[in-house]
Amino acid sequence: MPAGSPRSGTAGLDGSPERPDTTYRSVYDPKRLDPSVNPNGPTPPIGESASDAAREILRVAARLFAARGYDATSVREIVEAAGVTKPTLYYHFGNKEGLAQALLTVPMRRLIDEQRAILDRPGDPVSRLADQIESHFAFCREEPDRARFVYGLFFGPNAPGLSSEVALYGGRLAELLTEAIQGLVRAGIVPAERAGRCVAAVQGLITFYTTDYLYQGANLGPGLGRRLVEDLLLGFASPRGAERETGPEREAPPGAS
């Protein structure tokens, strides 16, 4: 999952995101989006309290949205592929937008809850950062079609009614990653003046490896996050890394004027 995106920022982070349609029933709970109601409470996985029909609709919609895009996918195509009727989809999700919000909101809230819990743990800040990265990777491995759909929302054209939530979640993930890097700064592992570049580097690594997995079938096995953090910190924390970044003066080659 991208730890921030071209659309992420502070918009919506004051706890007053755009209110969704309250007709979203058994799967989508609009209160989960409001930090004043549920700031850090655990969010169940999609489908935990849903009927079999709702779970199948979610699975099929994630696949179709990921493959064809939100706008190009019709309700008719979703219900035919899921083997249900339109009234069944409308009962559980209200409309197509409600279905898309269910695919976005519940898993993203869960990912944010996981990231918050990791940061609140005592101990080694390097391990916490590695576990944060692993959390993003696990999000993609868990349901790749859903992750592809979410990536499409972050990096593709705006989907009606979803842009404020995409900005909300992208901004929150970026804040959590920044907090993790600040932990490295406080521990004396990363110099304060490099913190911003370290955040950008980790964001880039997460995006590169997850998109390579989702769209190219590359490996995204457990333990990769730790290896990436260790390699990254060799550059950001060591004197050699500092020398590479500042570009030391080089001696002119023999014979040069």
Short mmCIF file of C-alpha atoms in Angstrom, two decimals:
data_model
loop_
_atom_site.label_atom_id
_atom_site.label_comp_id
_atom_site.label_asym_id
_atom_site.label_seq_id
_atom_site.Cartn_x
_atom_site.Cartn_y
_atom_site.Cartn_z
CA MET A 1 0.00 0.00 0.00
CA PRO A 2 1.42 3.38 -0.89
CA ALA A 3 2.55 5.20 2.24
CA GLY A 4 1.16 8.50 1.01
CA SER A 5 0.31 9.36 -2.57
CA PRO A 6 0.16 12.23 -5.04
CA ARG A 7 -3.22 13.07 -3.53
CA SER A 8 -2.34 12.65 0.13
CA GLY A 9 -2.03 15.69 2.35
CA THR A 10 -3.68 17.37 5.28
CA ALA A 11 -7.14 17.70 3.74
CA GLY A 12 -9.60 15.81 5.83
CA LEU A 13 -7.17 15.07 8.67
CA ASP A 14 -9.07 17.31 11.07
CA GLY A 15 -11.58 14.52 11.64
CA SER A 16 -14.28 15.92 9.38
CA PRO A 17 -14.13 13.91 6.13
CA GLU A 18 -16.95 13.92 3.66
CA ARG A 19 -19.86 11.96 5.06
CA PRO A 20 -20.78 8.80 3.14
CA ASP A 21 -24.30 7.65 2.40
CA THR A 22 -25.67 5.95 5.53
CA THR A 23 -27.46 3.34 3.42
CA TYR A 24 -24.24 1.28 3.42
CA ARG A 25 -25.30 -1.45 5.81
CA SER A 26 -23.80 -4.68 6.99
CA VAL A 27 -20.25 -4.26 5.64
CA TYR A 28 -19.66 -0.52 5.53
CA ASP A 29 -20.05 1.43 8.76
CA PRO A 30 -19.72 5.20 8.20
CA LYS A 31 -18.74 5.75 11.85
CA ARG A 32 -15.42 4.00 11.17
CA LEU A 33 -14.34 6.96 9.05
CA ASP A 34 -14.84 9.51 11.83
CA PRO A 35 -11.82 9.68 14.21
CA SER A 36 -13.98 11.34 16.88
CA VAL A 37 -16.12 8.19 17.03
CA ASN A 38 -13.48 5.50 16.53
CA PRO A 39 -9.99 7.06 16.65
CA ASN A 40 -7.90 3.93 17.14
CA GLY A 41 -10.33 1.08 17.70
CA PRO A 42 -9.75 -2.18 15.82
CA THR A 43 -11.57 -2.55 12.53
CA PRO A 44 -12.56 -6.07 11.43
CA PRO A 45 -11.53 -7.40 8.03
CA ILE A 46 -13.92 -6.98 5.15
CA GLY A 47 -16.64 -9.59 5.31
CA GLU A 48 -16.22 -10.60 8.95
CA SER A 49 -19.81 -9.62 9.71
CA ALA A 50 -21.06 -9.80 6.13
CA SER A 51 -23.22 -12.41 4.48
CA ASP A 52 -21.81 -14.84 1.94
CA ALA A 53 -23.44 -12.80 -0.83
CA ALA A 54 -21.81 -9.58 0.39
CA ARG A 55 -18.39 -11.24 0.57
CA GLU A 56 -18.77 -12.54 -2.99
CA ILE A 57 -19.85 -9.12 -4.23
CA LEU A 58 -16.77 -7.58 -2.61
CA ARG A 59 -14.46 -10.20 -4.09
CA VAL A 60 -15.87 -9.83 -7.60
CA ALA A 61 -16.01 -6.03 -7.45
CA ALA A 62 -12.37 -5.83 -6.35
CA ARG A 63 -11.34 -7.99 -9.30
CA LEU A 64 -13.39 -6.02 -11.84
CA PHE A 65 -12.48 -2.59 -10.48
CA ALA A 66 -8.80 -3.56 -10.51
CA ALA A 67 -8.93 -4.96 -14.04
CA ARG A 68 -11.20 -2.43 -15.75
CA GLY A 69 -11.31 0.60 -13.47
CA TYR A 70 -14.11 1.93 -11.31
CA ASP A 71 -15.86 4.02 -13.97
CA ALA A 72 -15.74 1.30 -16.64
CA THR A 73 -17.32 -1.35 -14.40
CA SER A 74 -21.11 -1.45 -14.22
CA VAL A 75 -23.35 -2.74 -11.44
CA ARG A 76 -24.80 -5.19 -13.93
CA GLU A 77 -21.38 -6.72 -14.61
CA ILE A 78 -20.70 -7.05 -10.90
CA VAL A 79 -23.97 -8.78 -10.02
CA GLU A 80 -23.78 -11.13 -13.01
CA ALA A 81 -20.23 -12.16 -12.14
CA ALA A 82 -21.14 -12.56 -8.46
CA GLY A 83 -24.32 -14.52 -9.20
CA VAL A 84 -26.56 -12.17 -7.22
CA THR A 85 -29.31 -9.67 -8.01
CA LYS A 86 -29.07 -5.90 -8.09
CA PRO A 87 -31.36 -5.57 -5.03
CA THR A 88 -28.88 -7.73 -3.08
CA LEU A 89 -26.01 -5.39 -3.94
CA TYR A 90 -28.12 -2.34 -3.13
CA TYR A 91 -29.19 -3.84 0.19
CA HIS A 92 -25.63 -4.38 1.37
CA PHE A 93 -23.87 -1.36 -0.16
CA GLY A 94 -26.46 1.20 -1.28
CA ASN A 95 -24.94 1.69 -4.75
CA LYS A 96 -21.69 1.23 -6.67
CA GLU A 97 -20.02 4.07 -4.81
CA GLY A 98 -20.92 2.45 -1.50
CA LEU A 99 -19.40 -0.81 -2.68
CA ALA A 100 -16.18 0.97 -3.64
CA GLN A 101 -16.09 2.70 -0.26
CA ALA A 102 -16.50 -0.63 1.51
CA LEU A 103 -13.49 -1.97 -0.39
CA LEU A 104 -11.49 1.11 0.56
CA THR A 105 -12.62 2.17 4.02
CA VAL A 106 -12.66 -1.01 6.11
CA PRO A 107 -9.26 -2.40 5.01
CA MET A 108 -7.58 1.00 5.09
CA ARG A 109 -8.83 1.65 8.62
CA ARG A 110 -7.47 -1.75 9.61
CA LEU A 111 -4.09 -0.99 8.01
CA ILE A 112 -3.91 2.33 9.85
CA ASP A 113 -4.84 0.64 13.13
CA GLU A 114 -2.04 -1.90 12.59
CA GLN A 115 0.47 0.85 11.83
CA ARG A 116 -0.55 2.77 14.96
CA ALA A 117 -0.19 -0.34 17.12
CA ILE A 118 3.29 -0.99 15.72
CA LEU A 119 4.42 2.54 16.54
CA ASP A 120 2.99 2.35 20.06
CA ARG A 121 5.11 -0.71 20.88
CA PRO A 122 8.15 -0.19 23.09
CA GLY A 123 11.56 -1.22 21.85
CA ASP A 124 13.74 -0.92 18.78
CA PRO A 125 12.72 1.83 16.29
CA VAL A 126 14.43 -0.06 13.45
CA SER A 127 12.23 -3.10 14.08
CA ARG A 128 9.15 -0.91 14.27
CA LEU A 129 9.90 0.63 10.87
CA ALA A 130 10.56 -2.81 9.39
CA ASP A 131 7.24 -4.06 10.77
CA GLN A 132 5.45 -1.04 9.30
CA ILE A 133 6.82 -1.89 5.87
CA GLU A 134 5.86 -5.54 6.36
CA SER A 135 2.33 -4.37 7.23
CA HIS A 136 2.06 -2.67 3.83
CA PHE A 137 3.35 -5.80 2.13
CA ALA A 138 0.89 -8.03 4.00
CA PHE A 139 -1.96 -5.75 2.94
CA CYS A 140 -1.10 -6.46 -0.69
CA ARG A 141 -0.53 -10.19 -0.23
CA GLU A 142 -3.81 -10.63 1.65
CA GLU A 143 -6.09 -9.61 -1.24
CA PRO A 144 -4.11 -8.57 -4.34
CA ASP A 145 -7.19 -7.53 -6.36
CA ARG A 146 -8.34 -5.25 -3.57
CA ALA A 147 -4.85 -3.77 -3.30
CA ARG A 148 -4.78 -3.14 -7.08
CA PHE A 149 -8.11 -1.35 -6.81
CA VAL A 150 -6.83 0.81 -3.94
CA TYR A 151 -3.67 1.63 -5.89
CA GLY A 152 -5.86 2.67 -8.80
CA LEU A 153 -7.67 5.10 -6.51
CA PHE A 154 -4.39 6.54 -5.22
CA PHE A 155 -2.65 6.96 -8.57
CA GLY A 156 -5.43 6.93 -11.17
CA PRO A 157 -8.29 9.28 -12.06
CA ASN A 158 -10.51 10.46 -9.24
CA ALA A 159 -13.45 8.18 -8.49
CA PRO A 160 -16.65 10.09 -7.66
CA GLY A 161 -17.14 10.49 -3.92
CA LEU A 162 -13.86 8.79 -2.96
CA SER A 163 -11.19 11.46 -3.43
CA SER A 164 -11.55 12.92 0.07
CA GLU A 165 -11.14 9.49 1.66
CA VAL A 166 -8.13 8.66 -0.52
CA ALA A 167 -6.50 11.92 0.65
CA LEU A 168 -7.44 11.15 4.26
CA TYR A 169 -5.90 7.68 4.29
CA GLY A 170 -2.85 8.61 2.23
CA GLY A 171 -2.14 11.53 4.53
CA ARG A 172 -2.57 9.43 7.65
CA LEU A 173 -0.19 6.73 6.39
CA ALA A 174 2.38 9.39 5.51
CA GLU A 175 2.08 10.83 9.03
CA LEU A 176 2.63 7.41 10.59
CA LEU A 177 5.70 6.79 8.45
CA THR A 178 7.09 10.21 9.37
CA GLU A 179 6.56 9.37 13.04
CA ALA A 180 8.53 6.15 12.58
CA ILE A 181 11.45 8.01 10.99
CA GLN A 182 11.40 10.53 13.84
CA GLY A 183 11.91 7.57 16.17
CA LEU A 184 15.12 6.80 14.28
CA VAL A 185 16.17 10.44 14.64
CA ARG A 186 15.57 10.40 18.41
CA ALA A 187 17.60 7.21 18.68
CA GLY A 188 20.52 8.88 16.89
CA ILE A 189 20.29 6.47 13.94
CA VAL A 190 19.28 8.98 11.25
CA PRO A 191 20.50 12.61 11.34
CA ALA A 192 17.62 15.07 11.72
CA GLU A 193 18.55 16.90 8.53
CA ARG A 194 18.04 13.69 6.54
CA ALA A 195 14.69 12.71 8.04
CA GLY A 196 12.60 14.07 5.17
CA ARG A 197 14.71 12.29 2.57
CA CYS A 198 14.52 9.08 4.59
CA VAL A 199 10.70 9.30 4.62
CA ALA A 200 10.68 9.80 0.85
CA ALA A 201 13.06 6.87 0.35
CA VAL A 202 10.89 4.50 2.41
CA GLN A 203 7.76 5.64 0.57
CA GLY A 204 9.52 4.92 -2.70
CA LEU A 205 10.63 1.47 -1.58
CA ILE A 206 7.13 0.52 -0.43
CA THR A 207 5.57 1.71 -3.68
CA PHE A 208 8.22 0.06 -5.86
CA TYR A 209 8.10 -3.36 -4.22
CA THR A 210 4.31 -3.51 -3.85
CA THR A 211 3.63 -2.46 -7.44
CA ASP A 212 6.27 -4.90 -8.67
CA TYR A 213 4.43 -7.64 -6.75
CA LEU A 214 0.92 -6.61 -7.80
CA TYR A 215 1.60 -6.01 -11.49
CA GLN A 216 4.73 -8.03 -12.30
CA GLY A 217 4.40 -11.02 -9.97
CA ALA A 218 7.65 -10.27 -8.13
CA ASN A 219 8.39 -11.84 -4.76
CA LEU A 220 7.14 -10.04 -1.65
CA GLY A 221 8.00 -12.59 1.00
CA PRO A 222 8.19 -12.12 4.77
CA GLY A 223 11.42 -10.55 6.02
CA LEU A 224 11.86 -8.26 3.03
CA GLY A 225 10.94 -5.19 5.08
CA ARG A 226 13.75 -5.79 7.56
CA ARG A 227 16.32 -6.27 4.81
CA LEU A 228 15.21 -3.09 3.06
CA VAL A 229 15.45 -1.05 6.26
CA GLU A 230 18.91 -2.38 7.06
CA ASP A 231 20.17 -1.60 3.55
CA LEU A 232 18.56 1.84 3.58
CA LEU A 233 20.08 2.81 6.91
CA LEU A 234 23.55 1.90 5.68
CA GLY A 235 23.25 4.89 3.37
CA PHE A 236 21.40 7.30 5.62
CA ALA A 237 23.22 6.61 8.87
CA SER A 238 26.83 5.78 7.98
CA PRO A 239 29.67 8.23 7.26
CA ARG A 240 30.03 6.64 3.84
CA GLY A 241 26.38 7.37 3.14
CA ALA A 242 26.90 10.98 4.17
CA GLU A 243 29.89 11.21 1.87
CA ARG A 244 27.89 9.85 -1.07
CA GLU A 245 25.04 12.28 -0.42
CA THR A 246 27.12 15.45 -0.07
CA GLY A 247 29.31 14.60 -3.04
CA PRO A 248 32.91 14.88 -1.76
CA GLU A 249 35.50 16.70 -3.78
CA ARG A 250 37.31 14.41 -6.17
CA GLU A 251 40.92 14.71 -7.15
CA ALA A 252 41.44 15.73 -10.74
CA PRO A 253 42.81 12.94 -12.92
CA PRO A 254 46.52 13.13 -13.74
CA GLY A 255 47.23 15.60 -16.50
CA ALA A 256 43.98 17.51 -16.10
CA SER A 257 44.35 21.26 -16.07
#
